[in-house]
C-alpha cells in the first residue's frame, strides 16, 4: 500500500486499519517512509486525531517494532514498575522517585527520553554526569536493576525503535501535543520494558503540553484505557505545571537539586508532594503497600533514612559515573561562563508565570534542542527560580541565569521578565496534585 494514500486517508479524517498503521510503523523503522512523510502523518494525526482502537493498534505496532524485556530469568524478589511524565519544566521527579521506589522493594527500569519541545529530558540531565552511560545495552541495564533496584536509561535500538525516530521528528515539527501520539509513544516504550505496573504524571498548566485541565484528563484517560487494553495496569495523576517544579531548570542544575533533595539538604514542598504521591500510587498498584497512606510513609522513610541517596549513588556508579558524585556533585558540574541574577521591572509578588516561555529560555541558552541534531550545553539553565506568590524586587531576583555568554544571558533575562507577571497581591496557590484516575 502507498504511504501517501494512508497519510491522505488520515488527513481526510478516516480511521486507519490495523494493516495501514503497521505499514506506517514498518516504514518508520526501515526508513522507507521519509522524514517528510513521517512529519505529514504526525500532522494529519495531530489535527484529525485517532479512535481508541487506532491508538491501541499504533501503540502495539510501535512496541512490536522491537523486543520486549523479559525479567523472569532474573528471579527478582519484587514487581517491576515505572513512572512516566507527560513533560514539564524543571521536572526532575524521575531522578528522585526511582531510587526511593527501589528502597521500597520494587524494581525500576526507567526508560526515559530526551528533551521534547520546551521541556527538559531526563536523559539529558543524566548525561551531565561525567561517565554516566545513559544508553547501556539491555543486558547491562537489567543487571543494574537487579543489583541496585533501579536504572534510569534511554531506549536501546531494539526497544520500540519506531518510537525513537517518530519522537525525534515530532519534536521539531510542532506535533508534540497530540493525545494519541503521546499515548502511543509513552506506552510503546513502557510495554517494551516488560512492566507489571505504571504510574503516569500528566501535567497541566502553562508549562505542560496539556495546557488545559480538559486535555490533561483526555490524555490520562487515553493512557489508562489503552494500557488496560494492552494488559498494563496504570494509574494516572494530573498535576499542576503553572510554575516550574522545584527551583531549577537546566540539565546539570536539576541533577544538583536532585542530590540536595536526596541528601536532605533542600526540599521544595510541591516537588516533594509529587514525588511522594506518585510513589505511593505505584506501591499500591504493585501490591507492596495496602493503601496510599502506607505507601507515602514507605517513600518518606526511604528518603529520610538516606537509603534513597545511597541507591542513587550506586546507580550512578554502576552506570559509569563517579563513585563520589552524591558526596560532592559540584566537583563534577561544569561551570557556566556567565552567572547573573535577573530582576523584575517592578517590585511586587509573582501572580502568574508563562512556564512554557521559561522552558524556552533554557532552550535558547543551549540547554535544549531546536533541531534533532543540536548539541546541548549542560552548564546552562536557571536556579533559584521564584514561585507563585513569592516577593520579587530590585534586590530579590526572579531567577539566576547560568549562560555561556553575555548575549545569551541578556536574551534569557528579557524573556524571563516577560514570562513573570508581577502584581500587588497573588491568589492563593492551589494544590499540586489535581486529580487521580485509574481503570
Coordinates of C-alpha atoms in Angstrom, one line a residue:
X1 CA 0.0 0.0 0.0
X2 CA 1.2 3.5 -0.8
X3 CA 2.2 5.6 2.3
X4 CA 0.8 8.8 0.7
X5 CA -2.6 7.1 0.5
X6 CA -2.5 6.3 4.2
X7 CA -1.5 9.8 5.0
X8 CA -4.3 11.2 2.8
X9 CA -6.8 8.9 4.5
X10 CA -5.9 10.2 7.9
X11 CA -5.7 13.8 6.6
X12 CA -9.3 13.4 5.5
X13 CA -10.4 12.2 8.9
X14 CA -10.9 8.5 8.2
X15 CA -10.0 5.8 10.7
X16 CA -6.9 3.7 9.7
X17 CA -7.0 -0.1 9.5
X18 CA -4.5 -2.1 11.6
X19 CA -2.6 -3.1 8.4
X20 CA -2.2 0.6 7.4
X21 CA -0.9 1.5 10.8
X22 CA 1.5 -1.4 10.7
X23 CA 2.8 -0.2 7.3
X24 CA 3.5 3.3 8.6
X25 CA 5.4 1.9 11.6
X26 CA 7.4 -0.6 9.4
X27 CA 8.4 2.3 7.2
X28 CA 9.4 4.5 10.1
X29 CA 11.8 1.7 11.3
X30 CA 13.3 0.7 7.9
X31 CA 13.5 4.3 6.7
X32 CA 11.3 3.6 3.7
X33 CA 8.9 6.3 5.0
X34 CA 10.8 9.6 4.5
X35 CA 11.1 12.2 7.3
X36 CA 8.7 14.4 5.4
X37 CA 6.1 11.6 5.2
X38 CA 6.5 10.9 8.9
X39 CA 6.0 14.6 9.7
X40 CA 2.9 14.7 7.4
X41 CA 1.4 11.6 9.1
X42 CA 2.1 13.2 12.5
X43 CA 0.5 16.5 11.4
X44 CA -2.6 14.7 10.0
X45 CA -3.0 12.8 13.2
X46 CA -2.5 16.0 15.2
X47 CA -5.4 17.6 13.5
X48 CA -7.7 14.6 12.9
X49 CA -7.0 12.5 16.0
X50 CA -7.4 8.8 16.4
X51 CA -10.1 6.5 17.8
X52 CA -9.2 4.5 20.8
X53 CA -8.7 1.3 18.8
X54 CA -6.5 3.1 16.3
X55 CA -4.3 4.4 19.1
X56 CA -4.1 0.9 20.7
X57 CA -3.1 -0.5 17.2
X58 CA -0.4 2.2 16.8
X59 CA 0.9 1.5 20.3
X60 CA 1.1 -2.3 19.8
X61 CA 2.8 -1.9 16.4
X62 CA 5.4 0.5 17.8
X63 CA 6.0 -1.8 20.7
X64 CA 6.3 -4.8 18.4
X65 CA 8.8 -2.9 16.2
X66 CA 11.4 -4.2 18.6
X67 CA 12.0 -6.6 21.5
X68 CA 10.3 -6.8 24.9
X69 CA 12.4 -7.1 28.0
X70 CA 11.9 -10.4 30.0
X71 CA 12.5 -10.4 33.7
X72 CA 11.6 -13.9 34.7
X73 CA 15.1 -15.3 34.4
X74 CA 16.5 -12.7 36.9
X75 CA 14.2 -14.0 39.7
X76 CA 13.6 -10.6 41.1
X77 CA 12.1 -10.6 44.6
X78 CA 9.6 -7.8 43.8
X79 CA 7.5 -6.3 41.0
X80 CA 8.9 -4.4 38.0
X81 CA 7.4 -0.9 37.9
X82 CA 7.9 2.5 36.3
X83 CA 6.6 6.1 36.2
X84 CA 6.3 8.4 33.2
X85 CA 5.7 12.2 33.0
X86 CA 4.0 13.9 30.1
X87 CA 6.6 16.6 30.4
X88 CA 7.2 19.8 32.3
X89 CA 9.8 22.5 33.1
X90 CA 12.1 21.7 36.0
X91 CA 10.7 18.2 36.2
X92 CA 13.4 16.1 37.9
X93 CA 10.8 13.8 39.6
X94 CA 12.2 10.6 37.9
X95 CA 15.7 11.2 39.3
X96 CA 14.3 11.3 42.9
X97 CA 11.5 8.7 42.5
X98 CA 13.4 5.8 41.1
X99 CA 15.9 5.3 44.0
X100 CA 13.2 5.9 46.6
X101 CA 11.0 3.3 45.0
X102 CA 13.9 0.9 44.8
X103 CA 14.4 1.1 48.5
X104 CA 10.7 0.2 49.0
X105 CA 11.2 -3.2 47.4
X106 CA 10.2 -2.7 43.8
X107 CA 12.4 -2.8 40.7
X108 CA 12.5 0.2 38.4
X109 CA 13.8 0.0 34.8
X110 CA 13.1 3.6 34.0
X111 CA 13.2 4.0 30.2
X112 CA 13.4 7.8 29.8
X113 CA 13.6 10.3 26.9
X114 CA 15.4 13.4 25.8
X115 CA 14.2 16.9 25.8
X116 CA 11.0 17.5 23.9
X117 CA 9.9 21.0 22.9
X118 CA 10.2 23.4 25.8
X119 CA 10.6 20.6 28.4
X120 CA 13.8 19.0 29.6
X121 CA 14.6 15.4 29.2
X122 CA 15.7 13.0 32.0
X123 CA 18.4 11.5 29.8
X124 CA 19.9 14.9 29.0
X125 CA 20.1 15.6 32.7
X126 CA 21.9 12.4 33.5
X127 CA 24.3 12.9 30.6
X128 CA 25.6 15.9 32.5
X129 CA 27.2 13.4 35.0
X130 CA 30.7 12.6 33.7
X131 CA 31.0 9.0 32.6
X132 CA 27.3 8.1 33.1
X133 CA 26.2 5.8 30.4
X134 CA 22.6 6.7 29.8
X135 CA 22.1 4.2 27.0
X136 CA 23.6 0.8 28.0
X137 CA 22.6 -2.4 26.3
X138 CA 19.7 -4.3 27.7
X139 CA 21.8 -6.9 29.5
X140 CA 23.7 -4.3 31.5
X141 CA 20.6 -2.3 32.3
X142 CA 18.9 -5.4 33.6
X143 CA 22.0 -6.3 35.7
X144 CA 22.0 -2.8 37.2
X145 CA 18.3 -3.1 38.0
X146 CA 18.9 -6.4 39.8
X147 CA 21.9 -5.1 41.7
X148 CA 20.8 -1.6 42.6
X149 CA 17.0 -1.8 42.2
X150 CA 16.8 0.9 39.6
X151 CA 18.4 2.1 36.4
X152 CA 17.4 5.3 34.6
X153 CA 18.4 4.9 31.0
X154 CA 17.3 5.5 27.4
X155 CA 15.9 3.3 24.7
X156 CA 18.2 0.9 23.1
X157 CA 17.9 0.5 19.4
X158 CA 15.9 -2.7 19.8
X159 CA 13.3 -1.3 22.3
X160 CA 10.4 0.4 20.4
X161 CA 12.7 1.6 17.6
X162 CA 9.8 3.1 15.7
X163 CA 9.1 5.5 18.6
X164 CA 12.7 6.6 18.7
X165 CA 12.6 8.1 15.2
X166 CA 9.0 9.2 15.4
X167 CA 9.7 11.0 18.8
X168 CA 12.6 12.9 17.3
X169 CA 10.6 14.1 14.2
X170 CA 7.6 15.2 16.3
X171 CA 9.9 17.3 18.5
X172 CA 10.9 19.6 15.6
X173 CA 7.6 19.6 13.6
X174 CA 5.2 21.1 16.1
X175 CA 3.3 17.8 16.5
X176 CA 4.1 17.0 20.1
X177 CA 0.7 18.0 21.6
X178 CA -1.4 15.1 20.2
X179 CA -3.1 12.8 22.7
X180 CA -3.0 9.6 20.5
X181 CA 0.7 10.2 19.6
X182 CA 1.7 10.9 23.2
X183 CA -0.2 7.8 24.3
X184 CA 1.4 5.6 21.7
X185 CA 4.9 7.0 22.3
X186 CA 4.8 6.5 26.1
X187 CA 3.1 3.1 26.2
X188 CA 5.1 1.5 23.4
X189 CA 8.3 2.2 25.5
X190 CA 6.7 1.1 28.7
X191 CA 5.2 -2.1 27.3
X192 CA 8.6 -2.9 25.8
X193 CA 10.1 -2.7 29.3
X194 CA 8.0 -5.7 30.5
X195 CA 6.4 -3.8 33.4
X196 CA 4.0 -5.1 36.0
X197 CA 2.5 -1.6 36.6
X198 CA 2.9 2.0 35.6
X199 CA 2.0 5.4 37.1
X200 CA 1.6 8.5 34.9
X201 CA 2.2 12.1 35.9
X202 CA 0.0 14.1 33.5
X203 CA 0.9 17.8 33.8
X204 CA -1.4 20.7 33.0
X205 CA -0.9 24.4 33.0
X206 CA 1.2 26.9 31.1
X207 CA 4.3 24.7 31.2
X208 CA 2.7 21.5 30.1
X209 CA 1.8 20.0 26.7
X210 CA -1.7 19.6 28.1
X211 CA -2.3 23.3 28.7
X212 CA -5.9 22.8 29.8
X213 CA -7.3 20.6 32.5
X214 CA -9.6 19.0 29.9
X215 CA -6.7 18.0 27.7
X216 CA -4.8 16.5 30.6
X217 CA -7.9 14.5 31.6
X218 CA -8.2 13.3 28.0
X219 CA -4.6 12.2 27.9
X220 CA -4.8 10.5 31.3
X221 CA -8.0 8.7 30.3
X222 CA -6.4 7.6 26.9
X223 CA -3.3 6.2 28.5
X224 CA -5.1 4.4 31.3
X225 CA -7.6 2.9 28.8
X226 CA -5.1 1.9 26.1
X227 CA -2.7 0.5 28.7
X228 CA -5.5 -1.6 30.2
X229 CA -6.5 -2.8 26.8
X230 CA -2.9 -4.0 26.2
X231 CA -2.6 -5.6 29.6
X232 CA -0.7 -3.0 31.7
X233 CA -2.3 -1.7 34.9
X234 CA -1.9 2.1 35.1
X235 CA -2.9 4.8 37.5
X236 CA -2.6 8.5 36.5
X237 CA -2.2 11.7 38.5
X238 CA -3.0 15.1 36.9
X239 CA -0.5 17.6 38.4
X240 CA -0.1 21.3 38.2
X241 CA 2.5 22.9 35.9
X242 CA 1.6 26.6 36.4
X243 CA 5.1 27.1 37.8
X244 CA 8.3 25.2 37.4
X245 CA 8.7 22.1 39.6
X246 CA 11.4 22.7 42.1
X247 CA 13.8 25.7 41.9
X248 CA 16.0 24.8 38.9
X249 CA 15.6 24.3 35.2
X250 CA 18.6 23.1 33.1
X251 CA 20.4 19.8 33.0
X252 CA 23.3 19.8 35.5
X253 CA 21.4 22.2 37.8
X254 CA 18.5 19.9 38.1
X255 CA 20.7 16.9 38.9
X256 CA 22.3 19.1 41.7
X257 CA 18.9 19.9 43.1
X258 CA 18.1 16.1 43.0
X259 CA 21.2 15.3 45.0
X260 CA 20.4 18.0 47.5
X261 CA 16.9 16.6 47.9
X262 CA 18.0 13.0 48.4
X263 CA 20.7 14.1 50.9
X264 CA 18.1 16.2 52.9
X265 CA 19.9 19.5 52.1
X266 CA 17.0 21.2 50.4
X267 CA 13.3 20.3 49.7
X268 CA 10.8 22.2 47.6
X269 CA 7.4 21.2 49.0
X270 CA 5.5 21.0 45.7
X271 CA 8.1 18.8 44.1
X272 CA 8.2 16.6 47.2
X273 CA 4.5 16.2 47.2
X274 CA 4.5 15.0 43.6
X275 CA 7.3 12.5 44.3
X276 CA 5.6 11.0 47.3
X277 CA 2.2 10.9 45.6
X278 CA 3.5 9.1 42.5
X279 CA 5.5 6.6 44.6
X280 CA 2.6 5.8 46.9
X281 CA 0.3 5.1 43.8
X282 CA 2.9 2.7 42.4
X283 CA 3.4 0.9 45.7
X284 CA -0.4 0.3 46.0
X285 CA -0.8 -0.6 42.3
X286 CA 2.0 -3.2 42.6
X287 CA 0.7 -4.7 45.9
X288 CA 3.7 -3.5 48.0
X289 CA 1.6 -1.1 50.1
X290 CA -2.0 -1.7 51.3
X291 CA -3.1 1.9 50.7
X292 CA -1.7 5.3 49.6
X293 CA -1.0 6.4 53.2
X294 CA 1.2 3.4 53.9
X295 CA 2.9 3.9 50.5
X296 CA 3.6 7.5 51.3
X297 CA 5.1 6.5 54.7
X298 CA 7.4 4.0 53.0
X299 CA 8.5 6.6 50.5
X300 CA 9.3 9.2 53.2
X301 CA 11.3 6.6 55.1
X302 CA 13.4 5.7 52.1
X303 CA 14.2 9.5 51.7
X304 CA 14.8 10.5 55.3
X305 CA 16.9 7.4 56.2
X306 CA 19.4 8.3 53.5
X307 CA 18.8 5.0 51.8
X308 CA 17.5 6.6 48.6
X309 CA 20.6 8.8 48.3
X310 CA 22.7 5.7 48.6
X311 CA 20.7 3.9 45.9
X312 CA 21.2 6.9 43.6
X313 CA 24.9 6.9 44.2
X314 CA 25.1 3.2 43.5
X315 CA 23.1 3.6 40.3
X316 CA 25.4 6.4 39.1
X317 CA 28.5 4.3 39.8
X318 CA 27.1 1.1 38.3
X319 CA 26.4 3.1 35.0
X320 CA 29.9 4.6 34.8
X321 CA 29.6 7.8 36.9
X322 CA 31.9 8.9 39.7
X323 CA 31.7 6.9 42.9
X324 CA 31.7 10.1 45.0
X325 CA 29.2 12.0 42.9
X326 CA 26.5 12.2 45.6
X327 CA 29.1 13.3 48.2
X328 CA 30.4 16.2 46.1
X329 CA 28.3 16.8 42.9
X330 CA 29.6 20.3 42.3
X331 CA 33.1 18.9 41.8
X332 CA 31.8 17.4 38.6
X333 CA 29.5 20.2 37.5
X334 CA 30.7 22.3 34.5
X335 CA 30.6 25.9 35.5
X336 CA 28.8 28.4 33.3
X337 CA 30.7 31.4 31.9
X338 CA 28.1 33.9 33.0
X339 CA 26.0 33.6 36.2
X340 CA 23.8 36.6 36.7
X341 CA 20.6 37.4 38.5
X342 CA 17.6 38.7 36.6
X343 CA 15.4 41.2 38.4
X344 CA 11.8 42.2 37.7
X345 CA 10.9 45.5 36.1
X346 CA 8.7 46.3 39.1
X347 CA 8.5 45.3 42.7
X348 CA 5.7 43.0 43.9
X349 CA 4.7 39.4 44.1
X350 CA 4.6 36.8 41.4
X351 CA 1.0 36.4 40.2
X352 CA 1.4 34.3 37.1
X353 CA 4.2 32.6 35.2
X354 CA 4.3 31.7 31.5
X355 CA 6.2 28.4 32.2
X356 CA 6.5 27.4 28.6
X357 CA 8.4 30.7 28.0
X358 CA 10.7 29.8 31.0
X359 CA 11.4 26.5 29.4
X360 CA 12.1 28.1 26.0
X361 CA 14.6 30.4 27.8
X362 CA 16.5 27.3 28.8
X363 CA 16.4 26.0 25.2
X364 CA 17.7 29.4 23.9
X365 CA 20.5 29.3 26.4
X366 CA 21.6 26.0 24.9
X367 CA 20.0 23.6 27.4
X368 CA 17.5 22.2 24.9
X369 CA 17.2 21.5 21.2
X370 CA 15.8 23.4 18.3
X371 CA 16.8 20.6 15.9
X372 CA 17.2 16.9 16.5
X373 CA 21.0 17.0 16.0
X374 CA 21.6 20.1 18.2
X375 CA 24.3 19.5 20.9
X376 CA 23.5 20.5 24.5
X377 CA 25.3 22.8 26.9
X378 CA 24.9 21.1 30.2
X379 CA 26.2 24.1 32.1
X380 CA 23.3 26.5 31.3
X381 CA 19.9 26.9 32.9
X382 CA 18.2 28.7 35.8
X383 CA 18.4 28.4 39.5
X384 CA 16.6 30.0 42.5
X385 CA 13.5 30.4 40.3
X386 CA 10.7 32.2 42.1
X387 CA 7.4 30.5 42.7
X388 CA 3.8 31.9 42.6
X389 CA 3.1 34.2 45.5
X390 CA 6.7 35.0 46.3
X391 CA 8.0 38.5 46.5
X392 CA 10.5 40.0 44.0
X393 CA 12.2 43.3 43.8
X394 CA 15.3 45.2 42.6
X395 CA 17.2 43.2 45.2
X396 CA 15.2 39.9 45.0
X397 CA 15.6 38.3 41.6
X398 CA 13.2 36.3 39.5
X399 CA 15.9 33.7 38.9
X400 CA 19.7 33.3 38.5
X401 CA 20.7 32.7 34.9
X402 CA 23.6 30.3 34.0
X403 CA 24.7 31.2 30.5
X404 CA 27.5 30.5 28.0
X405 CA 28.0 34.2 27.2
X406 CA 26.6 37.7 27.9
X407 CA 24.5 37.9 24.8
X408 CA 22.5 34.7 25.5
X409 CA 22.2 35.7 29.2
X410 CA 20.7 39.1 28.1
X411 CA 18.2 37.3 25.8
X412 CA 17.2 34.9 28.5
X413 CA 16.8 37.8 31.0
X414 CA 14.4 39.6 28.7
X415 CA 12.3 36.5 28.1
X416 CA 12.1 35.8 31.8
X417 CA 11.0 39.4 32.6
X418 CA 8.1 38.9 30.1
X419 CA 7.3 35.4 31.5
X420 CA 6.7 36.6 35.1
X421 CA 3.6 38.6 35.9
X422 CA 4.1 40.8 38.9
X423 CA 1.3 42.4 41.0
X424 CA 0.4 43.7 44.4
X425 CA -1.4 40.6 45.5
X426 CA -1.5 36.9 44.4
X427 CA -4.3 34.4 44.5
X428 CA -3.8 31.5 46.9
X429 CA -1.7 28.8 45.3
X430 CA -3.7 25.6 44.7
X431 CA -2.5 22.1 45.3
X432 CA 0.0 20.4 43.0
X433 CA -2.0 17.1 42.8
X434 CA -5.2 17.9 41.0
X435 CA -6.8 14.6 40.0
X436 CA -6.4 10.9 40.2
X437 CA -7.6 8.4 37.5
X438 CA -7.3 4.6 37.2
X439 CA -9.1 1.8 35.4

